Every structure is written in C-alpha cells, then in structure tokens.
CSV table of C-alpha atoms and ligand atoms in Angstrom, one decimal:
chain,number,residue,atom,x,y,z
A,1,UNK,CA,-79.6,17.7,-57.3
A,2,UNK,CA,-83.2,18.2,-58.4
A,3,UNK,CA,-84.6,21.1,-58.5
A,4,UNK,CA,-87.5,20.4,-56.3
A,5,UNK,CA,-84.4,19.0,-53.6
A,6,UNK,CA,-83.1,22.1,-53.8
A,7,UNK,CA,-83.9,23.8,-50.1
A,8,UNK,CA,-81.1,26.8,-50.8
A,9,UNK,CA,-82.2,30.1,-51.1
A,10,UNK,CA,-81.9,31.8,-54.3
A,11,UNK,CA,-78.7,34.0,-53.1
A,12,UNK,CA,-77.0,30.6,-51.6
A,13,UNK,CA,-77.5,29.4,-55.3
A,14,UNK,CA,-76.3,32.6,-57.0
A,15,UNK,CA,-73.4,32.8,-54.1
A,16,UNK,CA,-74.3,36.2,-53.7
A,17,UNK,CA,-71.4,38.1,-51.2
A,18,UNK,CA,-74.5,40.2,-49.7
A,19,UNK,CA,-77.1,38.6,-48.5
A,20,UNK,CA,-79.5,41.5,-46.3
A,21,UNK,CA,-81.0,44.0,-47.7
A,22,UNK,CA,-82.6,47.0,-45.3
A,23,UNK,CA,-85.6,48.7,-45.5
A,24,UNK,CA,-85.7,51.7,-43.5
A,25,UNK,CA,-89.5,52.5,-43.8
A,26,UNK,CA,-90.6,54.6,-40.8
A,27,UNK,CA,-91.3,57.9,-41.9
A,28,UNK,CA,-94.5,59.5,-42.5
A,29,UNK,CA,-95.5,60.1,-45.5
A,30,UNK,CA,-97.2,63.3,-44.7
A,31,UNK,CA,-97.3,64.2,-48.8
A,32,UNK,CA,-99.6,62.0,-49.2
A,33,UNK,CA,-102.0,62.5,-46.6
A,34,UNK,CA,-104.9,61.9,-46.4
A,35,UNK,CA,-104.3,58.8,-48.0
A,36,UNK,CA,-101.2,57.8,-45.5
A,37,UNK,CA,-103.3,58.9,-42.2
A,38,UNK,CA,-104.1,54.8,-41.4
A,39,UNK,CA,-101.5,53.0,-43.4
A,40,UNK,CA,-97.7,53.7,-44.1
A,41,UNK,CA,-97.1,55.1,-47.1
A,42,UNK,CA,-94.9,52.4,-48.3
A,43,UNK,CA,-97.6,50.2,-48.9
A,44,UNK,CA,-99.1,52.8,-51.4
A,45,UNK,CA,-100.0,50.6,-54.6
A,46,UNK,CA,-98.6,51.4,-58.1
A,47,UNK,CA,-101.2,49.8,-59.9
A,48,UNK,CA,-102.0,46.7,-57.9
A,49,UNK,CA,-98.2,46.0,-55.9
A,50,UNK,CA,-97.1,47.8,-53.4
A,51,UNK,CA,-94.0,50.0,-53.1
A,52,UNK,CA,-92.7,48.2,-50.3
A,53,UNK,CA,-93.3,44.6,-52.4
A,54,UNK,CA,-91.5,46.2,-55.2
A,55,UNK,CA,-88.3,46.8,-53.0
A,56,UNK,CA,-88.7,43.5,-52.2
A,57,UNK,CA,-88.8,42.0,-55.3
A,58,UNK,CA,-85.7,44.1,-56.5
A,59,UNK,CA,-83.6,42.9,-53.6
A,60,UNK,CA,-84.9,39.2,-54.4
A,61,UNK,CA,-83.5,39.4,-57.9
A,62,UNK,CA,-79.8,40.7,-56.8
A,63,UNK,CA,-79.7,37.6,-54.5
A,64,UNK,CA,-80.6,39.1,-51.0
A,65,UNK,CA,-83.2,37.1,-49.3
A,66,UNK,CA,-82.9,38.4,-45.9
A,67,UNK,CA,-85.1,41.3,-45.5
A,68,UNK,CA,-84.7,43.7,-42.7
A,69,UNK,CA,-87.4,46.5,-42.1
A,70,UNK,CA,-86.9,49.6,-39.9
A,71,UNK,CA,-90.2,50.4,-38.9
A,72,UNK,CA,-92.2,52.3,-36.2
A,73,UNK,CA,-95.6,52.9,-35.5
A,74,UNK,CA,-98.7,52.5,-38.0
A,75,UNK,CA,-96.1,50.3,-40.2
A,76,UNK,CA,-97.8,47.0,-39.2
A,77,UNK,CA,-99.6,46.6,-42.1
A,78,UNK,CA,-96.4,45.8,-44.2
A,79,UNK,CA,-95.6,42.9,-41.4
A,80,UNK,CA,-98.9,41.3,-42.7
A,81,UNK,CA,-98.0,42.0,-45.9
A,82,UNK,CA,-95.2,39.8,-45.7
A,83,UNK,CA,-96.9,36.8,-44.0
A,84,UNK,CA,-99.4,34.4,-44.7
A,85,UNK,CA,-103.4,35.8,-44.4
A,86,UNK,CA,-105.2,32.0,-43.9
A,87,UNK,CA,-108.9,33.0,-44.6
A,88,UNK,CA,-108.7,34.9,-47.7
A,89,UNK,CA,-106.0,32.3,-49.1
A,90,UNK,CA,-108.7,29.7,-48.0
A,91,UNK,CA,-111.3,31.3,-49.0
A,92,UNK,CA,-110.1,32.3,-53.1
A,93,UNK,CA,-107.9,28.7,-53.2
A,94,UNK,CA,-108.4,27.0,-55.9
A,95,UNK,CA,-110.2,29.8,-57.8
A,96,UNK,CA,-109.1,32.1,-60.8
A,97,UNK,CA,-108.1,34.6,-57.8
A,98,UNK,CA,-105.3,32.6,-56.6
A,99,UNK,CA,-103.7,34.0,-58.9
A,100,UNK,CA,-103.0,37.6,-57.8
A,101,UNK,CA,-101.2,36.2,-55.1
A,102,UNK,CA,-98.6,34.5,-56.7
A,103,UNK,CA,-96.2,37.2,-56.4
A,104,UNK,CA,-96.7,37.8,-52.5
A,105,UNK,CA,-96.1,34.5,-52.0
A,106,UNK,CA,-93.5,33.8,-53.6
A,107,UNK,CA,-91.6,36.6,-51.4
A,108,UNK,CA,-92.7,35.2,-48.5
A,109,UNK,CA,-91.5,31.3,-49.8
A,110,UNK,CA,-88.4,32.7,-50.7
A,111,UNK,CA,-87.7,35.4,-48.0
A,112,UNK,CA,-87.2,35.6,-44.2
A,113,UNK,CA,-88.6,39.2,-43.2
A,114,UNK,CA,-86.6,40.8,-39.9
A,115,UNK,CA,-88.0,44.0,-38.0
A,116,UNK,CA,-87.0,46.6,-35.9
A,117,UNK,CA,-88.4,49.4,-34.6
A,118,UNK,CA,-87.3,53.4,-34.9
A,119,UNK,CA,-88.5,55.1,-31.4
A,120,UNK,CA,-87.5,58.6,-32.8
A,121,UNK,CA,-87.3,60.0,-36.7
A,122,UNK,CA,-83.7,60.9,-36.5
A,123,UNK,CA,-82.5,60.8,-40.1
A,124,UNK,CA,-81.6,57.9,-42.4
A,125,UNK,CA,-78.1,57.9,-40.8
A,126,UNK,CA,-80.0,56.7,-37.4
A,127,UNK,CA,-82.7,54.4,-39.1
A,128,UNK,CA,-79.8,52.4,-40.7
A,129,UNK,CA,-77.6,52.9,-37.4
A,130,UNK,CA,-81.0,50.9,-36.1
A,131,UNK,CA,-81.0,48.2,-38.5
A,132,UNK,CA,-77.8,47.1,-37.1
A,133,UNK,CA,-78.7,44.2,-34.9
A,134,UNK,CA,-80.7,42.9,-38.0
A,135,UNK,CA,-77.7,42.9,-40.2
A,136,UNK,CA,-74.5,42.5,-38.0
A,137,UNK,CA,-71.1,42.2,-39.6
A,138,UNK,CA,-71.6,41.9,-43.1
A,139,UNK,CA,-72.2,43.8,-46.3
A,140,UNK,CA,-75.7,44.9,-47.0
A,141,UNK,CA,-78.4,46.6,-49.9
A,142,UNK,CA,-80.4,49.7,-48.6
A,143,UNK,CA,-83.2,50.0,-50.5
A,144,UNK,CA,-85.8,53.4,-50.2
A,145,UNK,CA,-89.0,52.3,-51.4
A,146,UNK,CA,-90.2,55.7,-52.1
A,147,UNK,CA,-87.4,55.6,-55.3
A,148,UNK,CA,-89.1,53.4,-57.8
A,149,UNK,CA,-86.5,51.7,-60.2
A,150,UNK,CA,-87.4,49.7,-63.4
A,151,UNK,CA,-84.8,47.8,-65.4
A,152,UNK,CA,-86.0,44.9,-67.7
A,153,UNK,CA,-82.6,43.1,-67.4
A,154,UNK,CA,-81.0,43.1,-64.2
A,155,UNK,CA,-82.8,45.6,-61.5
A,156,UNK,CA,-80.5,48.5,-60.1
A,157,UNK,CA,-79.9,46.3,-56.5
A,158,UNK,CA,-79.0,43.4,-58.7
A,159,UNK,CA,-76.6,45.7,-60.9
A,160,UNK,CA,-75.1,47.1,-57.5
A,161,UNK,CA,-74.2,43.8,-56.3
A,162,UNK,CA,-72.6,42.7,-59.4
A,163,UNK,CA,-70.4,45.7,-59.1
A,164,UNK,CA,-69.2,45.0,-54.8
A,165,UNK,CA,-68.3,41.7,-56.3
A,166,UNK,CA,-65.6,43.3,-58.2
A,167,UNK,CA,-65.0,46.7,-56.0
A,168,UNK,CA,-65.5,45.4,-52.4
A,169,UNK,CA,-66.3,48.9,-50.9
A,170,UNK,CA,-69.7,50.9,-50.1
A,171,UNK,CA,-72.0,51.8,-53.6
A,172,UNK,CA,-74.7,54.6,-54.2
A,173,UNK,CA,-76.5,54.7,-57.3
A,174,UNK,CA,-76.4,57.8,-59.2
A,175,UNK,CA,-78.5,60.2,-61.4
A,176,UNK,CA,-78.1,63.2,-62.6
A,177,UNK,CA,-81.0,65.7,-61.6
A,178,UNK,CA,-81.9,69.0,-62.7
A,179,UNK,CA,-80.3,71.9,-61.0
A,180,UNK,CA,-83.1,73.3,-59.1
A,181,UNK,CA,-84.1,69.8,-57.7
A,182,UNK,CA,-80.1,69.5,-56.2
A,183,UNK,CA,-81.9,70.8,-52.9
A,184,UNK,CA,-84.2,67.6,-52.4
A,185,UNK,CA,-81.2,64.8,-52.7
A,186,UNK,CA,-77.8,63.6,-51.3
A,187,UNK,CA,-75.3,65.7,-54.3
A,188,UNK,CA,-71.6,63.7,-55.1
A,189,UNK,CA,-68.8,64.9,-56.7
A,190,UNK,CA,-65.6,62.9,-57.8
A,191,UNK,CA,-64.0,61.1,-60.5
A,192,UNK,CA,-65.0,59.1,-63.4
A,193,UNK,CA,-62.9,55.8,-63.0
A,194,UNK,CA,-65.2,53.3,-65.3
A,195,UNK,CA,-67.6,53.8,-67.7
A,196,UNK,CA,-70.3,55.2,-65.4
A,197,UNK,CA,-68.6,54.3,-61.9
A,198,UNK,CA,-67.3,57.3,-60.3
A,199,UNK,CA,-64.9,57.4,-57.1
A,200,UNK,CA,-66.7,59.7,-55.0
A,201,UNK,CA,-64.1,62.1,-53.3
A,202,UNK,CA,-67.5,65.0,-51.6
A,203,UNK,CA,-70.8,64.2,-50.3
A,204,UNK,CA,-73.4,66.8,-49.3
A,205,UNK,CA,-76.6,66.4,-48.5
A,206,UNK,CA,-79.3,68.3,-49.5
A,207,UNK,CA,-77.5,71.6,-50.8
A,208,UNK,CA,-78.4,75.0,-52.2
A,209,UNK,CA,-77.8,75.2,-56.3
A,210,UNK,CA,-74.6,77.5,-54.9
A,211,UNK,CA,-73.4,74.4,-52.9
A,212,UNK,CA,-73.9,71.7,-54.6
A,213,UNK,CA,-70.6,70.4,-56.5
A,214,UNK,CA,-72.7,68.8,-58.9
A,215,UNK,CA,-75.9,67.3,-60.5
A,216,UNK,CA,-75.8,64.0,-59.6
A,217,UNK,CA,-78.0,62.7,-56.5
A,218,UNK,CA,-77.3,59.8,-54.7
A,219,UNK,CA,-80.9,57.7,-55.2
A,220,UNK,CA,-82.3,55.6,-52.7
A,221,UNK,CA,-80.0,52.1,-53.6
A,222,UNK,CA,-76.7,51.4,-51.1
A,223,UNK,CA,-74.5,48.9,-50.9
A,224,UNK,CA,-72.7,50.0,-47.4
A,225,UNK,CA,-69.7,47.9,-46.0
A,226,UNK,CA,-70.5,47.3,-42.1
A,227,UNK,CA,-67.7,49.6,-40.9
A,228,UNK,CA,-70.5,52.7,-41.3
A,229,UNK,CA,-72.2,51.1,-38.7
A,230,UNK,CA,-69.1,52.3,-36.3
A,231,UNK,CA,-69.2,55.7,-38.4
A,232,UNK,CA,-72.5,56.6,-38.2
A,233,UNK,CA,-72.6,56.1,-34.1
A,234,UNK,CA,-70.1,59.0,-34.3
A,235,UNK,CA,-71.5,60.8,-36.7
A,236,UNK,CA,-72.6,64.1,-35.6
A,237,UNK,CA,-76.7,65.7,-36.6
A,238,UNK,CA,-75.9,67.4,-39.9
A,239,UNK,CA,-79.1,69.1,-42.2
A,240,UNK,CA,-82.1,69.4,-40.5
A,241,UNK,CA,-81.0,68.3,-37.2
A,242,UNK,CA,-80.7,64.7,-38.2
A,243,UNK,CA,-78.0,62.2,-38.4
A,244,UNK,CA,-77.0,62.2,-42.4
A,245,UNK,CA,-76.2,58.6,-44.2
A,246,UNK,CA,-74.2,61.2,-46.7
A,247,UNK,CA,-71.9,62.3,-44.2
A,248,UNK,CA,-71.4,58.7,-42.7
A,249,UNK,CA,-70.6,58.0,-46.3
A,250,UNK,CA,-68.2,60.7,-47.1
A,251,UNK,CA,-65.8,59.5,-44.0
A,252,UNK,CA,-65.5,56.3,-46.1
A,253,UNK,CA,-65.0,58.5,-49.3
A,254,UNK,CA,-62.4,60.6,-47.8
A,255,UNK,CA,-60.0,57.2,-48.2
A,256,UNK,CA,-61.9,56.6,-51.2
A,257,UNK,CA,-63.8,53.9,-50.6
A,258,UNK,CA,-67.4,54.7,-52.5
A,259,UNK,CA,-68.4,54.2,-55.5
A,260,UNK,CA,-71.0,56.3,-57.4
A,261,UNK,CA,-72.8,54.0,-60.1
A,262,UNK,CA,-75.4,55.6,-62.6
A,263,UNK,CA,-77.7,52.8,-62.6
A,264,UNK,CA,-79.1,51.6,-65.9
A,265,UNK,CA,-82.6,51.5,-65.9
A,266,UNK,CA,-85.7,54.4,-65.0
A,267,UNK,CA,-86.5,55.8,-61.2
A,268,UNK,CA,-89.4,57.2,-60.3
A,269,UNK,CA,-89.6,59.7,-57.2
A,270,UNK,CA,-92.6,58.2,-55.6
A,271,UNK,CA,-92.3,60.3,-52.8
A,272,UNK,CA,-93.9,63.2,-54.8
A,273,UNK,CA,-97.0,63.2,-56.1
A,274,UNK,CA,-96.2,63.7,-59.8
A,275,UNK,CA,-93.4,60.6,-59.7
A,276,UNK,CA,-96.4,58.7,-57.9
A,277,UNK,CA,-98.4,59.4,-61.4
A,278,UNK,CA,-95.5,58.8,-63.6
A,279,UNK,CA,-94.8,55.1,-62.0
A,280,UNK,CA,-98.3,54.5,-62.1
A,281,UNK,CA,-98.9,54.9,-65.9
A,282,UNK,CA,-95.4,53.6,-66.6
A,283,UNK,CA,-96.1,50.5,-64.7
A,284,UNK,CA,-99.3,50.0,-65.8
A,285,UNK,CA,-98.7,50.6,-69.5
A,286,UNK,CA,-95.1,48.6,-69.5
A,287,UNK,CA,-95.2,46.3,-66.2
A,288,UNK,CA,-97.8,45.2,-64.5
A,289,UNK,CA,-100.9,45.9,-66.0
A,290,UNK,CA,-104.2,45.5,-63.5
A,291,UNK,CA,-105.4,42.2,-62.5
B,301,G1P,C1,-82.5,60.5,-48.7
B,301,G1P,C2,-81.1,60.8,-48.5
B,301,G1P,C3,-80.5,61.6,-49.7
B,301,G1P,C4,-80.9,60.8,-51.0
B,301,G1P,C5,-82.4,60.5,-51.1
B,301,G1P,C6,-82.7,59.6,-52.2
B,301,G1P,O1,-83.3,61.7,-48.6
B,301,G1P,O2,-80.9,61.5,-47.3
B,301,G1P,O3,-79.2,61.8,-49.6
B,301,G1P,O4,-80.5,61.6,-52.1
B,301,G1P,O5,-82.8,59.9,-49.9
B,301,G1P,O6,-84.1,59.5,-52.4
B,301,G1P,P1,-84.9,61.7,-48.3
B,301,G1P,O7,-85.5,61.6,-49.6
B,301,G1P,O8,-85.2,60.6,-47.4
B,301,G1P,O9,-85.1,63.1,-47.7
C-alpha cells in the first residue's frame, strides 16, 4: 500500500499492545505562580514547546495515539492547544511562519485528544481512577508532564512499551535520587531481575530518609494494567490525605506484578524551579533551539 493510502495510525502500523496514554494535568501549579495564575502550568514552554506537547510527542513515538487528559478548571488552554486555531493558520499560511507549526500539527493529524474533568484534587491515585472512562479495559501510558525526559533514541514511554511487550504487567520508570530528595517522590525497593529491570516487592510514597527502603523514585512514566482501576476504587487516602497511585501499585507488587525500569535517557523535574532552568538550557542548547 502507498504510503499516502496509508489511513492507519502510527501505533496500528507499529502494532503497539497499548494504545492510550493519560495525562493527568489538573493540579495547580502554585510553584510557579505568578506565572500559572491564568494558564495551567502544563503549558509552561521550555524554549518554545510546551510541557504538555512534549508529553505528547513522547507518547506519539511509543505508538500511543490516543490521548486522554484529566483536567479541571483553567486547563482549557491545553484543549486549544490540541486543536486547530483557523485565523492565525490563515493568516501566516503560506509564509516562512508556517513553519513553527509543523510540530502541533502534526499531533493533532496524528492524534485523537479525549478529556475529562477532576471535580476535586484528590491525589494521582483518583485523577487516574478518573481517566477510566477514557481508557476502559486496556493497558495504558501515564505520562506526568511536569517530569521532562530526553532520550535521542527511543524516548522513556517508547522504551516502557517495548518492555510490556515482553513482561505483560504494570511498569514505573526509575531513578535513583539523592537521599535528602527521597521525601518529594514515590521510593521502591525489590529485586534486580534484568539488567536495569527490577521486580518491585515495596512501594512508599513520599517517605522520610528513615523510611525510605531505598534511593530510587518512581518518575512520572506508567505503564498500568487496567486491573488498578478496580484497586485504586478500594484504595484507602494514604499521604497527605489523598488517594496514592504508589499504594494502588504496591497491591499489584505484592504478587509481583511491577516492574521498576531505570529509563535510559535525562529527566528534568520541571516542577521545581531549578529543573525548569535546567530543561530550558538543555533543550535549547541540544533540542530545540528557538524559532
Ligand atoms: C507523583 C507520585 C510520586 C512520583 C512522582 C514523580 O508525585 O505520587 O510517587 O514519584 O509523581 O514525579 P507528585 O510529584 O505529583 O507529588
């Protein structure tokens, strides 16, 4: 078949297993007010892209095409994001300008872009509890646009999904962290069963240096088999009052069905401030330097 014939989506083509990939992007952003007062923090540009459109792209590449966004209020600017805006398209077609919006629209060619509201900030375990109706019984990415990554091969999603090929059960990506920043992520232990896979056997969120059993924080990548939908509507609040995605996860590691992966590839916190900086001169140095 030609090419140009060729209606499939890229993931049809690939024959991807997982074909969703959610965003859960309804928090606040309060770190970086003032700048996030009018306009959700995920659409914070590093350089000229957007978080959010970085997420994107990295789900893209591992062969998810369905996008599905938990939002909730002052997150309408990412649904315009994704969609077509007729009058400035008009207006700069057939200019040099055109251009910078090649890689927009090719999302939004390639994509179809779901939504769903969160009423109430209840944790990540309830924002992907909420997502459920957009993803149904099948396999799915979690991306956190806040977490940067940058691989020049394969991107960390695209990795992930290589790997539920073989394993078939839920994935978190991996890093290890300093010990006095063990308090600001999701902390694994278990055992090394690959070259950097590691069968998760305990998951706690968010502990003290005394707590935690390790270094290595669980990043904002998931591959989560649909049966944590069922776990996570019985999961009880956990830290901070809110319902947990690490203790949803660690019922499924208890009959050790999760897989930690440490990702190839650089993160950047861009939740903080200084990992904000950090992407922004590494991206515009190495990635994608200014119009
Ligand atoms: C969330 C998760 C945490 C994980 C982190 C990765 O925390 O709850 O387990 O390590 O993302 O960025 P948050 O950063 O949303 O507080």
């Amino acid at each position: 078949m030609a090419h140009s014939d060729d209606t499939r989506t890229q993931n049809e083509r690939s024959g991807g297993l997982i074909r969703k990939c959610l965003f859960p992007v309804a928090g606040y952003g309060t770190r970086f007010l003032p700048a996030t007062k009018a306009q959700p923090k995920e659409m914070l540009p590093v350089v000229t892209t957007p978080l959010i459109q970085y997420g994107v792209e990295e789900a893209l590449q591992a062969g998810m095409s369905n996008m599905a966004f938990v939002t909730g209020r002052n997150k309408r600017a990412i649904e315009d994001h994704f969609d077509v805006t007729y009058e400035l398209e008009d207006q700069i077609s057939g200019t040099s300008k055109e251009l910078y919006l090649k890689s927009i629209r090719l999302l939004i060619d390639q994509c179809t872009f779901t939504y769903v509201r969160q009423t109430q900030m209840r944790g990540l375990g309830d924002a992907v509890l909420t997502g459920e109706p957009l993803i149904g019984n099948q396999p799915f990415g979690v991306i956190l646009a806040d977490d940067l990554c940058y691989n020049a091969g394969d991107g960390v999603m695209g990795q992930m999904a290589k790997l539920y090929e073989q394993y078939r059960c839920s994935i978190v990506a991996i890093e290890e962290v300093p010990a006095e920043d063990v308090s600001k992520y999701g902390i694994i232990s278990g055992d090394e069963m690959d070259d950097g896979l590691i069968r998760i056997n305990g998951m706690v969120e968010k502990p003290s240096i005394d707590e935690a059993p390790s270094n290595l924080a669980v990043i904002g990548r998931y591959i989560l088999t649909p049966d944590i939908f069922d776990i996570l509507r019985a999961t009880p609040k956990g830290k901070g009052g809110e319902v947990q995605l690490t203790d949803a996860l660690m019922e499924q590691a208890r009959e050790g069905r999760v897989i930690g992966y440490r990702f190839k590839g650089r993160r950047f916190d861009c939740g903080s401030i200084e990992g904000f900086i950090e992407a922004t001169n590494f991206f515009f140095e190495h990635v994608k330097p200014a119009n």
